[in-house]
Amino acid sequence: MITVNHNLNNRPIGFFDSGVGGLSVYSKFRKILPFENTFYYGDLIHLPYGNKTKEELINYARNILNFYKEKDVKAVVIACNTSSAQAYDIIKNEYEFKIYPIIQSSAKVIASQNINRIGIFATEATVKSKVYTRELHQYNKNLFVKEIACPNWVNIVESGKFQDKTAFDDINRHLEEMLEIKPDKIILGCTHYPYLIPILSKIVSHNIFIDPADIFVEYIKQDLAASGLLKEDNVQPFEDFFVSANPESFMEHAAIFYKLNHSPKICIL
Ligand code: DGL
């Protein structure tokens, strides 16, 4: 029997990513749980996360989780594959609140789909960790998995230079390499990459791509419900945005996935 404490359940949920990428998760979350109080932290000063060391990524994650601890959150959503891959295993038992990492929370559902060959596009640090392969094989050890790092894609998204020929050529080159393995599905294993679907789908049908965000937000909803942590009233929630640098660029590029109704506050951790 779950006991629901309404005051405790009104505590906010904190999201974070290196930049606008995590908004691809955040926007889906707000659609399915529109009354939750939320924070979003974009760590733009350290962007991109994909070329950072494990130690640096653990450090960033700890600083953000400590910031959210001060804000008395009931949960933190690691809306970043790189941080989920490199930092989550180390910091997961250091906090009293729930921590939801995108890779580990969505692997089971992805691995249970009727597929034999799967490709993963991700950052260099995520690919290096092999956490996607580890997590998928935990649920389906027969799955053929190919991980490819795309070091330029985060900067293409954060700079908004989607239409440049150099961006298209870079995207095309990685996609062609991936298509050689004849994947049934390709995971967009970085929360920035769904912003590139309009370009990727000029080359191959968008149906081949899996954005783990859909599975992830459903998982969070179910787990909050099972833990008796869902906010139960329909009172208008608050949402607040923080960035460690470049608030204007964040607000401008965020708009593809989520229209912020106020500027993010600068907060360097
Ligand atoms: N969007 C993040 C991810 O999912 C981080 C990308 C980066 O900053 O390199 O991995």
CSV table of C-alpha atoms and ligand atoms in Angstrom, one decimal:
chain,number,residue,atom,x,y,z
A,1,MET,CA,0.0,0.0,0.0
A,2,ILE,CA,1.5,3.3,-1.1
A,3,THR,CA,1.1,6.3,1.2
A,4,VAL,CA,0.8,9.6,-0.7
A,5,ASN,CA,2.0,12.7,1.0
A,6,HIS,CA,0.7,15.7,-1.0
A,7,ASN,CA,3.2,18.2,0.3
A,8,LEU,CA,6.1,16.0,-0.4
A,9,ASN,CA,4.7,15.2,-3.8
A,10,ASN,CA,4.6,18.9,-4.7
A,11,ARG,CA,8.4,19.0,-4.6
A,12,PRO,CA,9.9,19.7,-8.0
A,13,ILE,CA,11.7,17.4,-10.4
A,14,GLY,CA,15.1,18.6,-11.7
A,15,PHE,CA,16.2,17.9,-15.3
A,16,PHE,CA,19.7,18.4,-16.7
A,17,ASP,CA,21.8,18.2,-19.8
A,18,SER,CA,24.8,19.9,-21.3
A,19,GLY,CA,22.5,22.2,-23.3
A,20,VAL,CA,19.2,22.3,-25.2
A,21,GLY,CA,19.3,18.5,-26.0
A,22,GLY,CA,17.6,17.5,-22.8
A,23,LEU,CA,14.6,19.6,-23.7
A,24,SER,CA,13.7,16.9,-26.2
A,25,VAL,CA,13.0,14.8,-23.1
A,26,TYR,CA,11.7,17.7,-21.0
A,27,SER,CA,9.0,18.7,-23.6
A,28,LYS,CA,7.7,15.1,-23.8
A,29,PHE,CA,7.6,14.9,-20.0
A,30,ARG,CA,5.6,18.1,-19.7
A,31,LYS,CA,3.1,16.7,-22.2
A,32,ILE,CA,2.4,13.5,-20.1
A,33,LEU,CA,2.8,15.1,-16.7
A,34,PRO,CA,1.7,18.7,-17.2
A,35,PHE,CA,1.2,19.6,-13.5
A,36,GLU,CA,4.6,18.6,-12.1
A,37,ASN,CA,6.8,21.4,-10.8
A,38,THR,CA,10.1,21.4,-12.7
A,39,PHE,CA,13.6,22.8,-13.1
A,40,TYR,CA,15.8,22.4,-16.1
A,41,TYR,CA,19.6,23.0,-15.9
A,42,GLY,CA,21.6,23.4,-19.2
A,43,ASP,CA,25.3,23.2,-18.4
A,44,LEU,CA,26.4,25.2,-21.4
A,45,ILE,CA,29.7,26.3,-20.0
A,46,HIS,CA,30.9,22.6,-20.2
A,47,LEU,CA,29.3,21.9,-23.5
A,48,PRO,CA,29.9,19.5,-25.3
A,49,TYR,CA,29.9,16.7,-22.6
A,50,GLY,CA,30.9,14.2,-25.3
A,51,ASN,CA,34.6,15.0,-25.3
A,52,LYS,CA,35.0,15.2,-21.5
A,53,THR,CA,36.7,12.6,-19.2
A,54,LYS,CA,34.8,10.4,-16.8
A,55,GLU,CA,36.1,12.4,-13.8
A,56,GLU,CA,34.9,15.7,-15.3
A,57,LEU,CA,31.5,14.2,-16.1
A,58,ILE,CA,31.1,12.8,-12.6
A,59,ASN,CA,32.1,16.2,-11.2
A,60,TYR,CA,29.5,18.1,-13.3
A,61,ALA,CA,26.8,15.6,-12.4
A,62,ARG,CA,27.6,15.9,-8.6
A,63,ASN,CA,27.5,19.7,-8.8
A,64,ILE,CA,24.1,19.7,-10.5
A,65,LEU,CA,22.7,17.0,-8.1
A,66,ASN,CA,24.0,19.0,-5.1
A,67,PHE,CA,22.3,22.1,-6.5
A,68,TYR,CA,19.0,20.2,-6.9
A,69,LYS,CA,19.4,18.7,-3.4
A,70,GLU,CA,19.4,22.3,-2.1
A,71,LYS,CA,16.2,22.9,-4.0
A,72,ASP,CA,14.6,20.0,-2.3
A,73,VAL,CA,13.7,18.0,-5.4
A,74,LYS,CA,11.9,14.7,-5.2
A,75,ALA,CA,13.7,13.4,-8.3
A,76,VAL,CA,16.4,14.2,-10.9
A,77,VAL,CA,16.1,13.3,-14.5
A,78,ILE,CA,19.5,12.8,-16.2
A,79,ALA,CA,18.2,13.9,-19.7
A,80,CYS,CA,21.7,13.3,-21.0
A,81,ASN,CA,23.0,10.0,-22.4
A,82,THR,CA,26.7,10.9,-21.8
A,83,SER,CA,26.1,11.7,-18.1
A,84,SER,CA,24.0,8.5,-17.7
A,85,ALA,CA,26.8,6.5,-19.3
A,86,GLN,CA,29.8,7.9,-17.5
A,87,ALA,CA,28.5,9.4,-14.1
A,88,TYR,CA,25.3,7.6,-13.1
A,89,ASP,CA,26.9,4.3,-11.9
A,90,ILE,CA,29.2,6.2,-9.6
A,91,ILE,CA,26.8,8.8,-8.1
A,92,LYS,CA,23.6,6.8,-8.0
A,93,ASN,CA,23.7,5.9,-4.3
A,94,GLU,CA,24.8,9.3,-3.0
A,95,TYR,CA,21.4,11.0,-2.9
A,96,GLU,CA,18.1,10.4,-1.1
A,97,PHE,CA,15.9,11.4,-4.1
A,98,LYS,CA,15.2,9.3,-7.2
A,99,ILE,CA,17.6,9.6,-10.0
A,100,TYR,CA,16.4,8.6,-13.5
A,101,PRO,CA,19.2,8.0,-16.2
A,102,ILE,CA,18.0,7.9,-19.8
A,103,ILE,CA,20.0,4.9,-21.0
A,104,GLN,CA,19.4,2.5,-18.1
A,105,SER,CA,15.7,3.5,-17.9
A,106,SER,CA,14.9,2.9,-21.5
A,107,ALA,CA,17.1,-0.1,-22.5
A,108,LYS,CA,14.6,-2.8,-21.4
A,109,VAL,CA,11.8,-1.6,-23.6
A,110,ILE,CA,14.1,-1.1,-26.6
A,111,ALA,CA,15.7,-4.5,-26.2
A,112,SER,CA,12.3,-6.2,-26.0
A,113,GLN,CA,11.3,-4.9,-29.5
A,114,ASN,CA,11.2,-7.4,-32.3
A,115,ILE,CA,14.6,-6.5,-33.7
A,116,ASN,CA,17.9,-8.3,-34.4
A,117,ARG,CA,20.2,-5.5,-35.4
A,118,ILE,CA,20.4,-2.1,-33.8
A,119,GLY,CA,22.6,0.9,-34.4
A,120,ILE,CA,23.4,3.6,-31.9
A,121,PHE,CA,24.5,7.2,-32.7
A,122,ALA,CA,26.0,8.8,-29.6
A,123,THR,CA,28.7,11.1,-28.3
A,124,GLU,CA,32.3,9.8,-28.1
A,125,ALA,CA,32.1,9.5,-24.3
A,126,THR,CA,28.9,7.4,-24.5
A,127,VAL,CA,30.3,5.1,-27.2
A,128,LYS,CA,33.5,4.7,-25.2
A,129,SER,CA,31.6,3.6,-22.1
A,130,LYS,CA,29.8,0.8,-24.0
A,131,VAL,CA,26.9,1.3,-21.6
A,132,TYR,CA,24.3,1.1,-24.3
A,133,THR,CA,25.6,-2.3,-25.5
A,134,ARG,CA,25.8,-3.5,-21.8
A,135,GLU,CA,22.3,-2.4,-21.0
A,136,LEU,CA,20.7,-3.8,-24.2
A,137,HIS,CA,22.5,-7.1,-23.8
A,138,GLN,CA,21.3,-7.4,-20.3
A,139,TYR,CA,17.7,-7.8,-21.7
A,140,ASN,CA,18.5,-9.4,-25.1
A,141,LYS,CA,22.0,-10.9,-25.5
A,142,ASN,CA,21.4,-12.0,-29.1
A,143,LEU,CA,21.0,-8.4,-30.3
A,144,PHE,CA,23.7,-7.2,-32.7
A,145,VAL,CA,24.7,-3.8,-31.6
A,146,LYS,CA,26.8,-1.2,-33.4
A,147,GLU,CA,27.7,2.1,-31.7
A,148,ILE,CA,29.0,5.0,-33.8
A,149,ALA,CA,30.2,8.3,-32.3
A,150,CYS,CA,29.2,11.6,-34.0
A,151,PRO,CA,31.5,14.2,-32.4
A,152,ASN,CA,30.2,17.2,-34.4
A,153,TRP,CA,26.4,16.7,-34.1
A,154,VAL,CA,26.0,18.4,-30.7
A,155,ASN,CA,27.7,21.6,-32.0
A,156,ILE,CA,25.6,21.5,-35.2
A,157,VAL,CA,22.5,21.5,-33.0
A,158,GLU,CA,23.7,24.1,-30.4
A,159,SER,CA,24.9,26.5,-33.2
A,160,GLY,CA,21.6,26.0,-35.1
A,161,LYS,CA,23.6,25.4,-38.3
A,162,PHE,CA,21.4,22.6,-39.5
A,163,GLN,CA,21.2,23.8,-43.1
A,164,ASP,CA,24.9,24.1,-43.8
A,165,LYS,CA,26.4,21.7,-46.4
A,166,THR,CA,29.2,20.7,-44.1
A,167,ALA,CA,26.6,19.7,-41.5
A,168,PHE,CA,24.7,17.7,-44.0
A,169,ASP,CA,27.9,16.0,-45.3
A,170,ASP,CA,28.9,15.0,-41.7
A,171,ILE,CA,25.4,13.7,-40.9
A,172,ASN,CA,25.3,11.8,-44.2
A,173,ARG,CA,28.7,10.2,-43.7
A,174,HIS,CA,27.8,8.7,-40.3
A,175,LEU,CA,24.4,7.6,-41.5
A,176,GLU,CA,25.9,5.8,-44.5
A,177,GLU,CA,28.4,4.0,-42.3
A,178,MET,CA,25.6,2.9,-40.0
A,179,LEU,CA,23.4,1.7,-42.9
A,180,GLU,CA,26.2,-0.7,-43.9
A,181,ILE,CA,25.3,-3.0,-41.0
A,182,LYS,CA,21.6,-3.0,-42.2
A,183,PRO,CA,20.1,-2.0,-38.9
A,184,ASP,CA,16.4,-2.7,-38.1
A,185,LYS,CA,16.5,0.4,-35.9
A,186,ILE,CA,18.9,3.2,-35.0
A,187,ILE,CA,18.8,4.7,-31.5
A,188,LEU,CA,19.4,8.5,-31.3
A,189,GLY,CA,21.6,8.0,-28.2
A,190,CYS,CA,22.2,11.7,-27.5
A,191,THR,CA,19.3,14.0,-26.5
A,192,HIS,CA,20.5,16.6,-29.0
A,193,TYR,CA,20.1,14.3,-32.0
A,194,PRO,CA,16.3,14.3,-32.3
A,195,TYR,CA,16.7,17.9,-33.5
A,196,LEU,CA,18.4,16.4,-36.6
A,197,ILE,CA,15.5,14.1,-37.6
A,198,PRO,CA,14.4,16.5,-40.4
A,199,ILE,CA,17.9,16.1,-41.9
A,200,LEU,CA,18.4,12.4,-41.2
A,201,SER,CA,15.0,11.7,-42.7
A,202,LYS,CA,16.0,13.2,-46.0
A,203,ILE,CA,18.3,10.2,-46.4
A,204,VAL,CA,16.3,7.4,-44.7
A,205,SER,CA,12.8,7.0,-43.4
A,206,HIS,CA,12.3,8.5,-40.0
A,207,ASN,CA,10.6,5.3,-38.9
A,208,ILE,CA,14.1,3.7,-38.5
A,209,PHE,CA,15.0,6.0,-35.6
A,210,ILE,CA,14.2,5.4,-31.9
A,211,ASP,CA,14.2,8.5,-29.8
A,212,PRO,CA,14.5,7.0,-26.3
A,213,ALA,CA,12.8,10.0,-24.8
A,214,ASP,CA,9.3,8.6,-25.5
A,215,ILE,CA,10.1,5.4,-23.6
A,216,PHE,CA,12.0,7.3,-20.9
A,217,VAL,CA,9.3,9.7,-19.9
A,218,GLU,CA,6.8,6.8,-19.8
A,219,TYR,CA,9.2,4.9,-17.5
A,220,ILE,CA,9.5,8.0,-15.2
A,221,LYS,CA,5.7,8.4,-15.0
A,222,GLN,CA,5.2,4.8,-14.1
A,223,ASP,CA,8.0,4.8,-11.5
A,224,LEU,CA,6.8,8.0,-9.8
A,225,ALA,CA,3.3,6.5,-9.7
A,226,ALA,CA,4.5,3.2,-8.3
A,227,SER,CA,6.5,5.1,-5.7
A,228,GLY,CA,3.5,7.3,-4.7
A,229,LEU,CA,5.4,10.4,-5.8
A,230,LEU,CA,3.1,11.9,-8.5
A,231,LYS,CA,1.8,15.4,-7.9
A,232,GLU,CA,-1.9,14.8,-7.6
A,233,ASP,CA,-3.4,18.3,-7.9
A,234,ASN,CA,-4.0,20.3,-11.1
A,235,VAL,CA,-2.7,23.5,-9.6
A,236,GLN,CA,-0.7,25.4,-12.2
A,237,PRO,CA,2.9,24.3,-11.7
A,238,PHE,CA,6.1,26.4,-11.7
A,239,GLU,CA,9.0,25.7,-14.1
A,240,ASP,CA,12.4,27.4,-13.9
A,241,PHE,CA,15.4,27.3,-16.2
A,242,PHE,CA,19.0,27.7,-15.4
A,243,VAL,CA,22.1,27.7,-17.6
A,244,SER,CA,25.8,28.0,-16.8
A,245,ALA,CA,26.4,30.2,-19.9
A,246,ASN,CA,24.8,31.7,-23.0
A,247,PRO,CA,21.2,32.2,-21.9
A,248,GLU,CA,20.2,33.9,-25.2
A,249,SER,CA,21.5,31.2,-27.4
A,250,PHE,CA,19.8,28.6,-25.2
A,251,MET,CA,16.5,30.3,-25.4
A,252,GLU,CA,16.7,30.7,-29.2
A,253,HIS,CA,17.7,27.1,-30.0
A,254,ALA,CA,15.4,25.7,-27.3
A,255,ALA,CA,12.4,26.9,-29.3
A,256,ILE,CA,12.5,23.9,-31.7
A,257,PHE,CA,11.4,21.6,-28.9
A,258,TYR,CA,10.2,23.9,-26.2
A,259,LYS,CA,9.2,27.5,-26.1
A,260,LEU,CA,10.5,29.0,-22.9
A,261,ASN,CA,8.1,31.7,-21.5
A,262,HIS,CA,10.9,33.4,-19.6
A,263,SER,CA,14.7,33.7,-19.9
A,264,PRO,CA,16.9,31.1,-18.1
A,265,LYS,CA,18.9,32.4,-15.1
A,266,ILE,CA,22.6,32.2,-15.1
A,267,CYS,CA,23.9,29.8,-12.4
A,268,ILE,CA,27.5,28.6,-12.5
A,269,LEU,CA,28.0,25.5,-10.3
B,1,DGL,N1,22.8,15.7,-25.0
B,1,DGL,C1,23.8,15.0,-24.2
B,1,DGL,C2,23.7,13.5,-24.4
B,1,DGL,O1,22.6,13.0,-24.5
B,1,DGL,C3,25.2,15.6,-24.2
B,1,DGL,C4,25.8,15.9,-25.5
B,1,DGL,C5,27.1,16.7,-25.4
B,1,DGL,O2,27.1,17.7,-24.7
B,1,DGL,O3,28.1,16.2,-26.0
B,1,DGL,O4,24.7,12.8,-24.5
